[in-house]
Amino acid sequence: MLKSSSGLMKNRKPIKKVGRRTLEWQKVRAEMVQANLDEDGLIKCQDFMLDLPRCGVAREPSQMDLHHKHGRDGELLTKKSDLIFLTRECHETSHKR
C-alpha cells in the first residue's frame, strides 16, 4: 500500500512481467515483418502456402496475423520457416480446415 497526498492508502498495481518466450516471439515477429514488407510498407497474404483460395490482400503489418503452420509448441513458436502472414479472414479459414 502507498500513501497518497491526501493520506489515504492506495493499492499499487504490480509490474507486468514479460517472459522470455514472449520476448523471443516479439523479436521473431519484428524480423518477419521486415523480411516480408513490400515497397509500399505492406505485407501480402500468403494464403497460397496453405492451398487456400487467393484473397490477394496486402495490409499494414499490424493488421496481419502471423500463422504457425505446424503449431507453436516448444521451438515451433519461433521457427521462422513455419510462419506465414495471413489476413484475419484467411487465418480463421485455415483453422476451420
Short mmCIF file of C-alpha atoms in Angstrom, two decimals:
data_model
loop_
_atom_site.label_atom_id
_atom_site.label_comp_id
_atom_site.label_asym_id
_atom_site.label_seq_id
_atom_site.Cartn_x
_atom_site.Cartn_y
_atom_site.Cartn_z
CA MET A 1 0.00 0.00 0.00
CA LEU A 2 1.11 3.51 -0.75
CA LYS A 3 0.01 6.72 0.96
CA SER A 4 -1.28 9.43 -1.33
CA SER A 5 -1.05 13.16 -0.66
CA SER A 6 -4.50 13.00 0.95
CA GLY A 7 -3.22 10.43 3.45
CA LEU A 8 -5.40 7.62 2.06
CA MET A 9 -3.83 4.32 1.21
CA LYS A 10 -3.74 3.31 -2.46
CA ASN A 11 -3.26 -0.18 -3.83
CA ARG A 12 -0.19 -0.45 -6.05
CA LYS A 13 -0.56 -2.24 -9.33
CA PRO A 14 2.02 -4.96 -9.83
CA ILE A 15 4.51 -4.51 -12.65
CA LYS A 16 3.60 -6.76 -15.56
CA LYS A 17 6.37 -9.20 -16.30
CA VAL A 18 7.21 -10.24 -19.83
CA GLY A 19 8.57 -13.73 -20.09
CA ARG A 20 11.49 -14.97 -22.17
CA ARG A 21 9.23 -16.70 -24.71
CA THR A 22 7.19 -13.53 -25.20
CA LEU A 23 10.33 -11.51 -25.82
CA GLU A 24 11.57 -14.15 -28.30
CA TRP A 25 8.23 -14.10 -30.10
CA GLN A 26 8.20 -10.29 -30.34
CA LYS A 27 11.72 -10.33 -31.82
CA VAL A 28 10.87 -13.02 -34.39
CA ARG A 29 7.66 -11.25 -35.40
CA ALA A 30 9.53 -7.96 -35.93
CA GLU A 31 12.13 -9.78 -38.06
CA MET A 32 9.39 -11.48 -40.10
CA VAL A 33 7.66 -8.14 -40.68
CA GLN A 34 10.87 -6.58 -42.01
CA ALA A 35 11.54 -9.57 -44.26
CA ASN A 36 8.03 -9.52 -45.78
CA LEU A 37 7.34 -5.81 -46.32
CA ASP A 38 6.76 -4.74 -49.90
CA GLU A 39 7.79 -1.38 -51.37
CA ASP A 40 4.60 0.24 -50.01
CA GLY A 41 5.24 -0.98 -46.47
CA LEU A 42 2.52 -3.63 -46.71
CA ILE A 43 2.55 -7.39 -46.25
CA LYS A 44 0.77 -9.66 -48.73
CA CYS A 45 -1.38 -12.52 -47.52
CA GLN A 46 0.45 -15.83 -48.01
CA ASP A 47 -2.73 -17.91 -48.21
CA PHE A 48 -1.38 -19.80 -51.25
CA MET A 49 1.09 -21.57 -48.94
CA LEU A 50 -1.86 -23.35 -47.31
CA ASP A 51 -3.74 -24.04 -50.55
CA LEU A 52 -6.43 -21.56 -49.55
CA PRO A 53 -8.31 -19.56 -52.19
CA ARG A 54 -6.22 -16.49 -53.05
CA CYS A 55 -7.53 -13.31 -51.45
CA GLY A 56 -4.77 -11.11 -52.92
CA VAL A 57 -4.89 -8.70 -49.98
CA ALA A 58 -1.93 -6.66 -48.71
CA ARG A 59 -2.21 -4.79 -45.43
CA GLU A 60 -0.15 -2.98 -42.83
CA PRO A 61 1.82 -5.36 -40.58
CA SER A 62 -0.35 -4.61 -37.54
CA GLN A 63 -3.38 -5.85 -39.47
CA MET A 64 -1.85 -9.19 -40.44
CA ASP A 65 -1.77 -12.39 -38.38
CA LEU A 66 1.37 -14.49 -38.20
CA HIS A 67 0.18 -18.09 -38.53
CA HIS A 68 2.07 -21.14 -37.25
CA LYS A 69 1.70 -23.83 -39.91
CA HIS A 70 2.54 -26.70 -37.54
CA GLY A 71 1.55 -25.41 -34.11
CA ARG A 72 3.55 -23.38 -31.64
CA ASP A 73 4.76 -25.88 -29.06
CA GLY A 74 8.37 -25.67 -27.97
CA GLU A 75 10.74 -24.43 -30.65
CA LEU A 76 7.91 -24.15 -33.20
CA LEU A 77 6.88 -20.86 -31.57
CA THR A 78 9.82 -19.02 -33.12
CA LYS A 79 10.69 -21.26 -36.09
CA LYS A 80 10.62 -18.79 -39.00
CA SER A 81 10.19 -21.45 -41.69
CA ASP A 82 6.91 -22.42 -40.00
CA LEU A 83 5.43 -18.89 -40.01
CA ILE A 84 3.34 -17.18 -42.68
CA PHE A 85 1.35 -13.95 -42.77
CA LEU A 86 -2.40 -14.23 -43.26
CA THR A 87 -5.29 -11.79 -43.14
CA ARG A 88 -7.60 -12.36 -40.18
CA GLU A 89 -10.22 -13.81 -42.56
CA CYS A 90 -7.76 -16.28 -44.13
CA HIS A 91 -6.38 -17.16 -40.69
CA GLU A 92 -9.86 -18.08 -39.45
CA THR A 93 -10.46 -20.14 -42.60
CA SER A 94 -7.18 -22.00 -42.11
CA HIS A 95 -8.27 -23.13 -38.64
CA LYS A 96 -11.62 -24.40 -39.92
CA ARG A 97 -9.93 -26.86 -42.30
#
